[in-house]
Amino acid sequence: MRRPRRITLRARLTLIYGGLFLAGGVVLLGVTYALFNSQVGRGTIKLLTRTSPAPGTDPVITAHDLGDLLIDSEAERVAREQAALLKEAAAHSLLVQGTIALVVVGALAIGFGWLVAGRVLAPLHGVTGSARRIAASADPRQHRRITLRGPDDEVKDLAEAFNTMVERLDRSFDGQRRFVANASHELRTPLTLNRSLVEVAMHRRSASPDVKELGEKLLQINSRHERLISGLLVLAKSEHVAERFPLDLANVVTHVVEQTAGQATAANVTVLDAPGEAPTLGDALLLERLVHNLVENGIRHNEPGGWVRISTRTRGDEAEIEVSNTGPVVAAEEIPALFEPFRRRAAPRLDSAKGAGLGLSIVRSVAGAHDGAVTARPREGGGLVVTVRLPAR
């Protein structure tokens, strides 16, 4: 379900600015109207007359109270009504013209508020854009940081705090990757030595059947440990892709199907491939490992006589790899745990002859390093359908 579009901070600030201005304008208009009503109508109505006392002299203007000149009550009532109409017309004109002016000025205030809010929030947009570029950076050696020019204010403090946090995270992740890589390399040497010693002991002429049987078991355990260490090393290297080259996923699929043909035959599983053009950019070795893990996972967690179907295609601006297989029924709620390291169905963190539990973890890590995504869903009748989407070239 798509998340509804939220109201941006800029829009909220604009609404606040405009609302406060309109509220102040309405109060001002109401006070003006009240003062106008209280002032108009106070005092008496005066009538000005102009008379000339004698020919050739200047006229004289005299003010008379309306009540003194209009003796007749009907005439006085008419004059009062005219005065009331004049007052009403003036008040109505004040309200109409004031409201129109308030609306026009309010619209201008909202427009200026929008511009001012955008200018004030521009540094925050810069921080957000820089943070997204840092999060999307595929090369850990770039060590990007937020560069913010401007006054020494709260926004700059936020950028500096973010840079400090990113720097600490970089050091932590780099240390973790170095530890995994170094530990994997260091553990390979004793495992290789163990395998050599066991093979020498097994192939001696004096080796008893018990020694040979024990040697076979030890070689199996040693082989699983080697696969585990190789998986950890790939997982550590697959989080970032330093260089990307153009390639076609269809060629990768064809190569992987040839590599896993012997394993599929031994497991009595048929591998069906339908490669279509799916050009993308990436690391060929990591993408080959991604496809290999998906096909190998489909073969291992299958049933005799089952099948694995793998196809590639381009859909819009994405290159897709889809791998489906028969096998036991998988509940939808179990799928997220399958992408966690050392997790297997109904046997988390336990030894298993089917693998070390890193296959789908490596798939997700490689897909993420290539700006892609991986999804899985249960297949009707048993098995899984795993889809990997990568940016098309």
Tab-separated table of C-alpha atoms in Angstrom:
chain	number	residue	atom	x	y	z
A	1	MET	CA	0.000	0.000	0.000
A	2	ARG	CA	1.465	3.302	-1.090
A	3	ARG	CA	1.987	5.878	1.604
A	4	PRO	CA	-0.185	9.000	1.101
A	5	ARG	CA	1.649	12.162	0.121
A	6	ARG	CA	2.367	14.267	3.163
A	7	ILE	CA	2.158	18.049	3.387
A	8	THR	CA	5.650	19.496	3.080
A	9	LEU	CA	7.158	21.756	5.721
A	10	ARG	CA	7.272	24.577	3.189
A	11	ALA	CA	3.540	24.275	2.578
A	12	ARG	CA	2.833	24.190	6.314
A	13	LEU	CA	4.937	27.297	6.932
A	14	THR	CA	3.183	29.066	4.055
A	15	LEU	CA	-0.212	28.170	5.487
A	16	ILE	CA	0.861	29.437	8.894
A	17	TYR	CA	2.160	32.730	7.466
A	18	GLY	CA	-0.931	33.230	5.313
A	19	GLY	CA	-3.322	32.201	8.078
A	20	LEU	CA	-1.775	34.602	10.586
A	21	PHE	CA	-1.860	37.464	8.073
A	22	LEU	CA	-5.483	36.808	7.119
A	23	ALA	CA	-6.486	36.506	10.778
A	24	GLY	CA	-4.792	39.828	11.546
A	25	GLY	CA	-6.457	41.434	8.516
A	26	VAL	CA	-9.904	40.217	9.568
A	27	VAL	CA	-9.372	41.591	13.081
A	28	LEU	CA	-8.185	44.918	11.653
A	29	LEU	CA	-11.159	45.115	9.304
A	30	GLY	CA	-13.570	44.298	12.147
A	31	VAL	CA	-12.069	46.957	14.424
A	32	THR	CA	-12.233	49.530	11.617
A	33	TYR	CA	-15.878	48.680	10.955
A	34	ALA	CA	-16.741	48.947	14.634
A	35	LEU	CA	-15.020	52.319	14.965
A	36	PHE	CA	-16.727	53.529	11.809
A	37	ASN	CA	-20.161	52.571	13.161
A	38	SER	CA	-19.453	54.210	16.494
A	39	GLN	CA	-18.326	57.490	14.943
A	40	VAL	CA	-20.777	57.879	12.080
A	41	GLY	CA	-24.160	59.099	13.368
A	42	ARG	CA	-22.856	60.824	16.466
A	43	GLY	CA	-23.774	64.542	16.842
A	44	THR	CA	-26.486	66.442	15.033
A	45	ILE	CA	-27.315	66.905	11.365
A	46	LYS	CA	-26.440	70.407	10.156
A	47	LEU	CA	-27.939	72.252	7.194
A	48	LEU	CA	-25.827	74.938	5.537
A	49	THR	CA	-27.550	77.984	4.006
A	50	ARG	CA	-26.026	80.722	1.832
A	51	THR	CA	-27.575	84.215	1.893
A	52	SER	CA	-26.609	87.679	0.614
A	53	PRO	CA	-27.664	90.483	3.034
A	54	ALA	CA	-27.443	93.175	0.323
A	55	PRO	CA	-26.529	93.477	-3.342
A	56	GLY	CA	-22.803	93.729	-3.869
A	57	THR	CA	-21.882	92.212	-0.506
A	58	ASP	CA	-20.260	88.810	0.184
A	59	PRO	CA	-22.624	85.887	0.810
A	60	VAL	CA	-22.967	84.547	4.324
A	61	ILE	CA	-23.003	80.788	5.038
A	62	THR	CA	-24.938	79.771	8.125
A	63	ALA	CA	-25.273	76.321	9.773
A	64	HIS	CA	-28.648	75.381	11.233
A	65	ASP	CA	-29.725	72.298	13.202
A	66	LEU	CA	-31.993	70.114	11.142
A	67	GLY	CA	-34.462	69.959	14.007
A	68	ASP	CA	-34.769	73.784	14.036
A	69	LEU	CA	-35.530	74.019	10.297
A	70	LEU	CA	-37.651	70.882	9.816
A	71	ILE	CA	-40.646	71.362	11.985
A	72	ASP	CA	-42.807	68.917	10.157
A	73	SER	CA	-42.289	65.400	11.581
A	74	GLU	CA	-42.555	63.706	8.148
A	75	ALA	CA	-39.781	65.813	6.702
A	76	GLU	CA	-37.609	65.112	9.697
A	77	ARG	CA	-38.220	61.356	9.340
A	78	VAL	CA	-37.237	61.450	5.686
A	79	ALA	CA	-34.017	63.244	6.547
A	80	ARG	CA	-33.208	60.709	9.240
A	81	GLU	CA	-33.823	57.837	6.819
A	82	GLN	CA	-31.540	59.430	4.255
A	83	ALA	CA	-28.835	59.769	6.878
A	84	ALA	CA	-29.257	56.094	7.846
A	85	LEU	CA	-29.061	54.992	4.225
A	86	LEU	CA	-25.906	57.034	3.765
A	87	LYS	CA	-24.366	55.409	6.824
A	88	GLU	CA	-25.348	51.916	5.656
A	89	ALA	CA	-23.964	52.512	2.178
A	90	ALA	CA	-20.687	53.758	3.622
A	91	ALA	CA	-20.400	50.753	5.961
A	92	HIS	CA	-21.236	48.327	3.149
A	93	SER	CA	-18.648	49.947	0.909
A	94	LEU	CA	-16.112	49.694	3.707
A	95	LEU	CA	-16.771	45.993	4.197
A	96	VAL	CA	-16.819	45.074	0.495
A	97	GLN	CA	-13.812	47.123	-0.513
A	98	GLY	CA	-11.929	46.109	2.632
A	99	THR	CA	-12.641	42.416	2.043
A	100	ILE	CA	-11.495	42.622	-1.582
A	101	ALA	CA	-8.325	44.393	-0.511
A	102	LEU	CA	-7.768	41.827	2.248
A	103	VAL	CA	-8.141	38.924	-0.192
A	104	VAL	CA	-5.759	40.463	-2.720
A	105	VAL	CA	-3.148	41.382	-0.131
A	106	GLY	CA	-3.604	37.973	1.558
A	107	ALA	CA	-2.903	36.182	-1.738
A	108	LEU	CA	0.224	38.280	-2.196
A	109	ALA	CA	1.235	37.506	1.395
A	110	ILE	CA	0.821	33.763	0.785
A	111	GLY	CA	2.920	34.004	-2.377
A	112	PHE	CA	5.671	35.910	-0.592
A	113	GLY	CA	5.393	33.474	2.315
A	114	TRP	CA	5.942	30.579	-0.093
A	115	LEU	CA	9.067	32.251	-1.472
A	116	VAL	CA	10.389	33.140	1.962
A	117	ALA	CA	9.737	29.620	3.290
A	118	GLY	CA	11.567	28.146	0.293
A	119	ARG	CA	14.560	30.379	0.914
A	120	VAL	CA	14.605	29.574	4.618
A	121	LEU	CA	14.333	25.822	3.965
A	122	ALA	CA	16.893	25.769	1.134
A	123	PRO	CA	19.750	24.760	3.499
A	124	LEU	CA	17.642	21.881	4.823
A	125	HIS	CA	17.007	20.693	1.260
A	126	GLY	CA	20.748	20.836	0.700
A	127	VAL	CA	21.362	18.704	3.777
A	128	THR	CA	18.705	16.200	2.652
A	129	GLY	CA	20.134	15.965	-0.866
A	130	SER	CA	23.659	15.460	0.434
A	131	ALA	CA	22.456	12.788	2.866
A	132	ARG	CA	20.725	10.915	0.043
A	133	ARG	CA	23.828	11.079	-2.147
A	134	ILE	CA	25.922	9.742	0.722
A	135	ALA	CA	23.444	6.907	1.305
A	136	ALA	CA	23.422	6.050	-2.413
A	137	SER	CA	27.210	6.176	-2.772
A	138	ALA	CA	28.447	2.800	-3.936
A	139	ASP	CA	32.136	3.473	-3.322
A	140	PRO	CA	33.143	3.506	0.358
A	141	ARG	CA	36.426	5.182	-0.518
A	142	GLN	CA	34.725	8.425	-1.492
A	143	HIS	CA	33.825	9.323	2.121
A	144	ARG	CA	31.373	12.020	1.084
A	145	ARG	CA	30.282	14.621	3.592
A	146	ILE	CA	27.750	17.439	3.738
A	147	THR	CA	29.255	20.755	2.670
A	148	LEU	CA	26.987	23.619	3.768
A	149	ARG	CA	27.787	27.257	3.171
A	150	GLY	CA	25.966	29.892	5.153
A	151	PRO	CA	25.622	31.427	8.577
A	152	ASP	CA	26.584	29.553	11.718
A	153	ASP	CA	23.055	28.585	12.727
A	154	GLU	CA	21.025	25.552	13.720
A	155	VAL	CA	21.023	24.104	10.190
A	156	LYS	CA	24.813	24.164	10.067
A	157	ASP	CA	24.917	22.497	13.488
A	158	LEU	CA	22.639	19.780	12.080
A	159	ALA	CA	24.961	19.252	9.100
A	160	GLU	CA	28.027	19.018	11.339
A	161	ALA	CA	26.280	16.548	13.645
A	162	PHE	CA	25.287	14.453	10.624
A	163	ASN	CA	28.856	14.496	9.303
A	164	THR	CA	30.133	13.332	12.681
A	165	MET	CA	27.619	10.493	12.737
A	166	VAL	CA	28.480	9.413	9.169
A	167	GLU	CA	32.196	9.484	9.952
A	168	ARG	CA	31.722	7.231	12.967
A	169	LEU	CA	29.538	4.860	10.966
A	170	ASP	CA	32.132	4.735	8.196
A	171	ARG	CA	34.856	3.829	10.669
A	172	SER	CA	32.634	1.184	12.247
A	173	PHE	CA	31.615	-0.402	8.933
A	174	ASP	CA	35.145	-0.262	7.550
A	175	GLY	CA	36.436	-1.938	10.690
A	176	GLN	CA	33.760	-4.603	10.462
A	177	ARG	CA	34.519	-5.325	6.797
A	178	ARG	CA	38.254	-5.455	7.461
A	179	PHE	CA	37.715	-7.815	10.376
A	180	VAL	CA	35.545	-10.192	8.329
A	181	ALA	CA	37.949	-10.121	5.386
A	182	ASN	CA	41.047	-10.625	7.546
A	183	ALA	CA	39.405	-13.333	9.625
A	184	SER	CA	38.299	-15.149	6.473
A	185	HIS	CA	41.801	-15.027	5.015
A	186	GLU	CA	43.387	-16.131	8.275
A	187	LEU	CA	40.989	-19.047	8.699
A	188	ARG	CA	41.562	-20.336	5.180
A	189	THR	CA	45.154	-21.327	5.973
A	190	PRO	CA	44.426	-23.739	8.857
A	191	LEU	CA	41.471	-25.221	6.963
A	192	THR	CA	43.658	-25.897	3.956
A	193	LEU	CA	46.253	-27.450	6.243
A	194	ASN	CA	43.598	-29.612	7.927
A	195	ARG	CA	42.324	-30.834	4.572
A	196	SER	CA	45.847	-31.762	3.469
A	197	LEU	CA	46.569	-33.659	6.676
A	198	VAL	CA	43.278	-35.579	6.497
A	199	GLU	CA	43.852	-36.498	2.852
A	200	VAL	CA	47.377	-37.695	3.608
A	201	ALA	CA	46.118	-39.836	6.499
A	202	MET	CA	43.317	-41.301	4.371
A	203	HIS	CA	45.560	-42.263	1.473
A	204	ARG	CA	48.159	-44.096	3.514
A	205	ARG	CA	48.473	-47.783	2.770
A	206	SER	CA	48.155	-48.555	6.466
A	207	ALA	CA	44.931	-46.556	6.831
A	208	SER	CA	42.120	-48.676	8.226
A	209	PRO	CA	38.513	-48.450	6.989
A	210	ASP	CA	37.598	-46.606	10.191
A	211	VAL	CA	40.252	-43.973	9.501
A	212	LYS	CA	39.032	-43.556	5.913
A	213	GLU	CA	35.424	-43.215	7.066
A	214	LEU	CA	36.433	-40.662	9.693
A	215	GLY	CA	38.489	-38.828	7.079
A	216	GLU	CA	35.495	-38.560	4.755
A	217	LYS	CA	33.420	-37.010	7.519
A	218	LEU	CA	36.199	-34.604	8.443
A	219	LEU	CA	36.593	-33.579	4.808
A	220	GLN	CA	32.872	-32.882	4.591
A	221	ILE	CA	33.013	-30.709	7.715
A	222	ASN	CA	36.127	-28.976	6.445
A	223	SER	CA	34.484	-28.339	3.068
A	224	ARG	CA	31.460	-26.786	4.739
A	225	HIS	CA	33.700	-24.503	6.804
A	226	GLU	CA	35.513	-23.438	3.644
A	227	ARG	CA	32.203	-22.597	1.990
A	228	LEU	CA	31.178	-20.649	5.076
A	229	ILE	CA	34.378	-18.607	5.067
A	230	SER	CA	34.106	-17.970	1.317
A	231	GLY	CA	30.537	-16.821	1.823
A	232	LEU	CA	31.540	-14.434	4.604
A	233	LEU	CA	34.294	-13.016	2.428
A	234	VAL	CA	31.908	-12.485	-0.485
A	235	LEU	CA	29.335	-10.953	1.863
A	236	ALA	CA	31.922	-8.480	3.142
A	237	LYS	CA	33.017	-7.537	-0.375
A	238	SER	CA	29.532	-7.390	-1.899
A	239	GLU	CA	28.252	-4.445	0.134
A	240	HIS	CA	29.937	-1.973	-2.226
A	241	VAL	CA	30.827	-2.050	-5.911
A	242	ALA	CA	33.801	0.142	-6.740
A	243	GLU	CA	33.628	-0.217	-10.549
A	244	ARG	CA	30.801	-1.209	-12.854
A	245	PHE	CA	31.015	-2.491	-16.391
A	246	PRO	CA	28.319	-3.160	-19.020
A	247	LEU	CA	27.118	-6.746	-19.184
A	248	ASP	CA	24.084	-8.816	-20.127
A	249	LEU	CA	22.443	-10.905	-17.421
A	250	ALA	CA	21.414	-13.446	-20.063
A	251	ASN	CA	25.077	-14.376	-20.594
A	252	VAL	CA	25.589	-14.690	-16.850
A	253	VAL	CA	22.609	-17.037	-16.571
A	254	THR	CA	23.848	-19.230	-19.413
A	255	HIS	CA	27.270	-19.523	-17.790
A	256	VAL	CA	25.820	-20.349	-14.347
A	257	VAL	CA	23.487	-23.016	-15.763
A	258	GLU	CA	26.491	-24.748	-17.342
A	259	GLN	CA	28.380	-24.583	-14.041
A	260	THR	CA	25.546	-26.107	-11.987
A	261	ALA	CA	24.594	-28.808	-14.498
A	262	GLY	CA	26.482	-31.517	-12.584
A	263	GLN	CA	24.948	-30.534	-9.256
A	264	ALA	CA	21.454	-30.521	-10.791
A	265	THR	CA	21.984	-33.972	-12.318
A	266	ALA	CA	23.181	-35.372	-9.001
A	267	ALA	CA	20.090	-33.990	-7.252
A	268	ASN	CA	17.741	-35.218	-10.023
A	269	VAL	CA	16.555	-31.645	-10.641
A	270	THR	CA	15.975	-30.133	-14.077
A	271	VAL	CA	17.216	-26.595	-14.688
A	272	LEU	CA	15.203	-24.676	-17.279
A	273	ASP	CA	16.609	-21.377	-18.501
A	274	ALA	CA	14.898	-18.757	-20.641
A	275	PRO	CA	17.419	-15.940	-20.886
A	276	GLY	CA	16.253	-12.742	-22.514
A	277	GLU	CA	18.212	-9.581	-23.106
A	278	ALA	CA	18.784	-7.796	-19.783
A	279	PRO	CA	21.664	-5.318	-20.110
A	280	THR	CA	22.889	-3.657	-16.933
A	281	LEU	CA	26.006	-2.226	-15.295
A	282	GLY	CA	27.812	-4.026	-12.503
A	283	ASP	CA	30.543	-6.288	-11.250
A	284	ALA	CA	30.477	-9.472	-13.334
A	285	LEU	CA	31.880	-11.708	-10.581
A	286	LEU	CA	29.413	-10.509	-7.948
A	287	LEU	CA	26.428	-10.789	-10.296
A	288	GLU	CA	27.566	-14.265	-11.304
A	289	ARG	CA	27.676	-15.177	-7.610
A	290	LEU	CA	24.164	-13.750	-7.193
A	291	VAL	CA	22.746	-15.905	-9.993
A	292	HIS	CA	24.766	-18.930	-8.854
A	293	ASN	CA	23.386	-18.660	-5.319
A	294	LEU	CA	19.815	-18.423	-6.596
A	295	VAL	CA	20.160	-21.462	-8.854
A	296	GLU	CA	22.077	-23.443	-6.233
A	297	ASN	CA	19.473	-22.552	-3.615
A	298	GLY	CA	16.721	-23.771	-5.949
A	299	ILE	CA	18.552	-27.076	-6.533
A	300	ARG	CA	19.395	-27.737	-2.883
A	301	HIS	CA	15.974	-26.947	-1.468
A	302	ASN	CA	14.069	-29.034	-3.993
A	303	GLU	CA	12.643	-32.481	-4.385
A	304	PRO	CA	13.833	-35.347	-6.625
A	305	GLY	CA	12.276	-34.920	-10.048
A	306	GLY	CA	11.652	-31.235	-9.473
A	307	TRP	CA	12.760	-28.284	-11.568
A	308	VAL	CA	14.339	-24.845	-11.358
A	309	ARG	CA	13.316	-22.213	-13.899
A	310	ILE	CA	15.432	-19.081	-14.407
A	311	SER	CA	14.648	-16.241	-16.801
A	312	THR	CA	15.928	-12.748	-17.523
A	313	ARG	CA	14.189	-9.818	-19.193
A	314	THR	CA	14.049	-6.038	-19.380
A	315	ARG	CA	10.933	-4.361	-18.047
A	316	GLY	CA	10.863	-0.577	-18.326
A	317	ASP	CA	14.065	0.814	-16.859
A	318	GLU	CA	14.859	-2.373	-14.913
A	319	ALA	CA	16.623	-5.626	-15.724
A	320	GLU	CA	14.984	-8.593	-13.996
A	321	ILE	CA	16.142	-12.039	-12.967
A	322	GLU	CA	13.432	-14.459	-11.855
A	323	VAL	CA	14.207	-17.865	-10.370
A	324	SER	CA	11.392	-20.225	-9.408
A	325	ASN	CA	11.634	-23.784	-8.178
A	326	THR	CA	9.568	-26.661	-6.916
A	327	GLY	CA	10.027	-27.944	-3.407
A	328	PRO	CA	8.415	-27.934	0.023
A	329	VAL	CA	5.719	-25.394	0.812
A	330	VAL	CA	7.096	-22.170	2.311
A	331	ALA	CA	4.880	-19.917	4.409
A	332	ALA	CA	4.877	-16.230	3.498
A	333	GLU	CA	5.839	-15.182	7.030
A	334	GLU	CA	9.002	-17.337	6.839
A	335	ILE	CA	10.408	-15.582	3.771
A	336	PRO	CA	11.926	-12.442	5.414
A	337	ALA	CA	14.010	-14.621	7.768
A	338	LEU	CA	15.509	-16.516	4.815
A	339	PHE	CA	17.437	-13.386	3.776
A	340	GLU	CA	19.134	-13.084	7.168
A	341	PRO	CA	22.651	-14.563	7.577
A	342	PHE	CA	22.839	-18.122	8.961
A	343	ARG	CA	19.066	-18.554	8.737
A	344	ARG	CA	17.400	-21.637	7.324
A	345	ARG	CA	13.863	-22.890	7.316
A	346	ALA	CA	12.988	-24.442	10.708
A	347	ALA	CA	16.683	-24.702	11.630
A	348	PRO	CA	18.225	-21.320	12.423
A	349	ARG	CA	21.948	-21.271	13.205
A	350	LEU	CA	22.261	-25.045	13.080
A	351	ASP	CA	24.645	-27.137	11.081
A	352	SER	CA	23.165	-28.266	7.831
A	353	ALA	CA	24.468	-30.196	4.874
A	354	LYS	CA	22.509	-27.914	2.553
A	355	GLY	CA	24.701	-24.878	3.114
A	356	ALA	CA	25.875	-22.244	5.530
A	357	GLY	CA	22.750	-20.097	5.364
A	358	LEU	CA	24.418	-17.216	3.511
A	359	GLY	CA	23.077	-17.747	-0.009
A	360	LEU	CA	20.113	-15.362	0.008
A	361	SER	CA	21.955	-12.946	2.294
A	362	ILE	CA	24.642	-12.583	-0.363
A	363	VAL	CA	21.949	-12.181	-3.040
A	364	ARG	CA	20.354	-9.314	-1.148
A	365	SER	CA	23.721	-7.682	-0.438
A	366	VAL	CA	24.859	-7.873	-4.081
A	367	ALA	CA	21.527	-6.550	-5.332
A	368	GLY	CA	21.653	-3.647	-2.884
A	369	ALA	CA	25.226	-2.797	-3.886
A	370	HIS	CA	24.014	-2.517	-7.499
A	371	ASP	CA	21.150	-0.183	-6.521
A	372	GLY	CA	18.685	-3.007	-6.985
A	373	ALA	CA	16.249	-4.982	-4.882
A	374	VAL	CA	15.265	-8.602	-4.334
A	375	THR	CA	11.812	-9.945	-3.489
A	376	ALA	CA	10.518	-13.446	-2.854
A	377	ARG	CA	7.105	-15.041	-2.624
A	378	PRO	CA	5.825	-18.582	-2.105
A	379	ARG	CA	5.140	-20.530	-5.257
A	380	GLU	CA	1.762	-22.182	-5.511
A	381	GLY	CA	2.321	-25.886	-4.966
A	382	GLY	CA	5.606	-25.453	-3.106
A	383	GLY	CA	8.918	-23.729	-3.570
A	384	LEU	CA	9.855	-20.096	-4.028
A	385	VAL	CA	9.802	-17.405	-6.692
A	386	VAL	CA	12.711	-14.993	-6.226
A	387	THR	CA	12.909	-11.827	-8.355
A	388	VAL	CA	15.937	-9.535	-8.554
A	389	ARG	CA	15.523	-6.103	-10.145
A	390	LEU	CA	18.560	-4.076	-11.206
A	391	PRO	CA	18.819	-0.758	-13.063
A	392	ALA	CA	18.890	-1.409	-16.804
A	393	ARG	CA	21.779	-0.112	-18.857
